[in-house]
CSV table of C-alpha atoms in Angstrom, one decimal:
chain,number,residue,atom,x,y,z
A,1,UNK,CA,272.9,372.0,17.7
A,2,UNK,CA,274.4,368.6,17.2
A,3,UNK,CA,275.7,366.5,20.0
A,4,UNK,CA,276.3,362.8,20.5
A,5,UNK,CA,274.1,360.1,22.4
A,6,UNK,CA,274.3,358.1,25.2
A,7,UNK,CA,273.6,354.4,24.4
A,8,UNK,CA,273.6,351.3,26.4
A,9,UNK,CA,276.9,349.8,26.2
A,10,UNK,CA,275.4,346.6,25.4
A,11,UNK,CA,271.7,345.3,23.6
A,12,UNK,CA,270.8,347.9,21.7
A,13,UNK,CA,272.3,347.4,18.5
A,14,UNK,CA,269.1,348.8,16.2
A,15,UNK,CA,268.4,350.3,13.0
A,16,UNK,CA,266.9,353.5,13.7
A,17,UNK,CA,265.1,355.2,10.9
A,18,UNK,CA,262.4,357.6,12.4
A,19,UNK,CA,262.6,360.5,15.3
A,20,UNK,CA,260.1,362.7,16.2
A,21,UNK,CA,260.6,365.9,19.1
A,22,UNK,CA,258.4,365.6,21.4
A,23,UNK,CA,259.7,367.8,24.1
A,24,UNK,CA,262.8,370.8,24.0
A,25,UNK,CA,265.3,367.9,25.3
A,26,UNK,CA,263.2,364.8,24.8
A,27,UNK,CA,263.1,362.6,21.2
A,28,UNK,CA,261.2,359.2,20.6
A,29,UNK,CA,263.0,357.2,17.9
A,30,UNK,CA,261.6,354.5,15.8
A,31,UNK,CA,263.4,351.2,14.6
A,32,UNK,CA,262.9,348.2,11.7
A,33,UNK,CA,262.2,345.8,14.7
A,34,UNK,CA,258.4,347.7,16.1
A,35,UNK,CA,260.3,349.6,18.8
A,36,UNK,CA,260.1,353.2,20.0
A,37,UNK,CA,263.5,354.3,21.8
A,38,UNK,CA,263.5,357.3,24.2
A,39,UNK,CA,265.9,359.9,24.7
A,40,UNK,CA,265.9,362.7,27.1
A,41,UNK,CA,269.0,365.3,26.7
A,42,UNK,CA,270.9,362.5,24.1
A,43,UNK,CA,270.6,359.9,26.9
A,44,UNK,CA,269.1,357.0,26.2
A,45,UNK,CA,266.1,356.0,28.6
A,46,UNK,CA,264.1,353.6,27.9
A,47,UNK,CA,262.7,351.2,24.9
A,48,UNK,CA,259.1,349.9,24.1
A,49,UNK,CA,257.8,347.2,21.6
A,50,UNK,CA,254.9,349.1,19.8
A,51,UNK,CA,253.8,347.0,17.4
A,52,UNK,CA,255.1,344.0,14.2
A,53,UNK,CA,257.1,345.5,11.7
A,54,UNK,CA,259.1,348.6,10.8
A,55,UNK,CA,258.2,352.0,12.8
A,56,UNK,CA,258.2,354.1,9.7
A,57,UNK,CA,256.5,357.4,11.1
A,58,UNK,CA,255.9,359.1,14.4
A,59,UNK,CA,253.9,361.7,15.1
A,60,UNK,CA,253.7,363.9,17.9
A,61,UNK,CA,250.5,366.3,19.1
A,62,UNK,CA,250.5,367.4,22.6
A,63,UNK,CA,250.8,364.6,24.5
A,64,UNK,CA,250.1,361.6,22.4
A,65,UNK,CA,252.7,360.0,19.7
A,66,UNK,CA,250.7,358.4,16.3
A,67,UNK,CA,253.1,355.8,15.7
A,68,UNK,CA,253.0,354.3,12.1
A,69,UNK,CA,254.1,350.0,12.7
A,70,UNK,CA,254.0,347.7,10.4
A,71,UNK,CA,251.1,349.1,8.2
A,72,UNK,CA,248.6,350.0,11.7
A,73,UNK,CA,248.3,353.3,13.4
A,74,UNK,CA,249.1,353.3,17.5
A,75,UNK,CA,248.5,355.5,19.5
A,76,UNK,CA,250.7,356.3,22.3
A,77,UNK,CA,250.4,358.7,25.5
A,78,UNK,CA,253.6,360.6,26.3
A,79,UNK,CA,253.8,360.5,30.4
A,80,UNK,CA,257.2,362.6,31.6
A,81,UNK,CA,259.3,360.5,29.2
A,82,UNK,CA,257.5,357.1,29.4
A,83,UNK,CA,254.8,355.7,27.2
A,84,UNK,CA,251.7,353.8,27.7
């Protein structure tokens, strides 16, 4: 299925270039600037600085996100749609 998302109307003007499922509705989304972008059903819900550098992979096993930044592996806990 394709479908449209829901940005911010303002500050959020990224490059995205890496996604990762991580439940039926819910995506994590990677950008050039060490941020991880959340989506639940298209809509965009929240953004975390991860790390220096270019999120170039994500990863997702059970409920943890491996989150390839700027050369370093971090590990991420995935909490009903928040990270920590």
């Amino acid at each position: 299925n394709q479908g449209n998302f829901t940005m911010p109307s303002t500050g959020l003007s990224r490059n995205y270039i890496s996604c990762a499922l991580f439940n039926p509705f819910g995506y994590l989304v990677g950008t050039d600037g060490g941020e991880i972008c959340i989506f639940e059903k298209n809509v965009f819900k929240a953004v975390s600085q991860v790390g220096k550098g270019r999120v170039s992979s994500i990863i997702v096993e059970g409920q943890f996100a491996y989150v390839l930044v700027g050369g370093e592996i971090v590990k991420l806990q995935i909490n009903q749609a928040n990270l920590s």
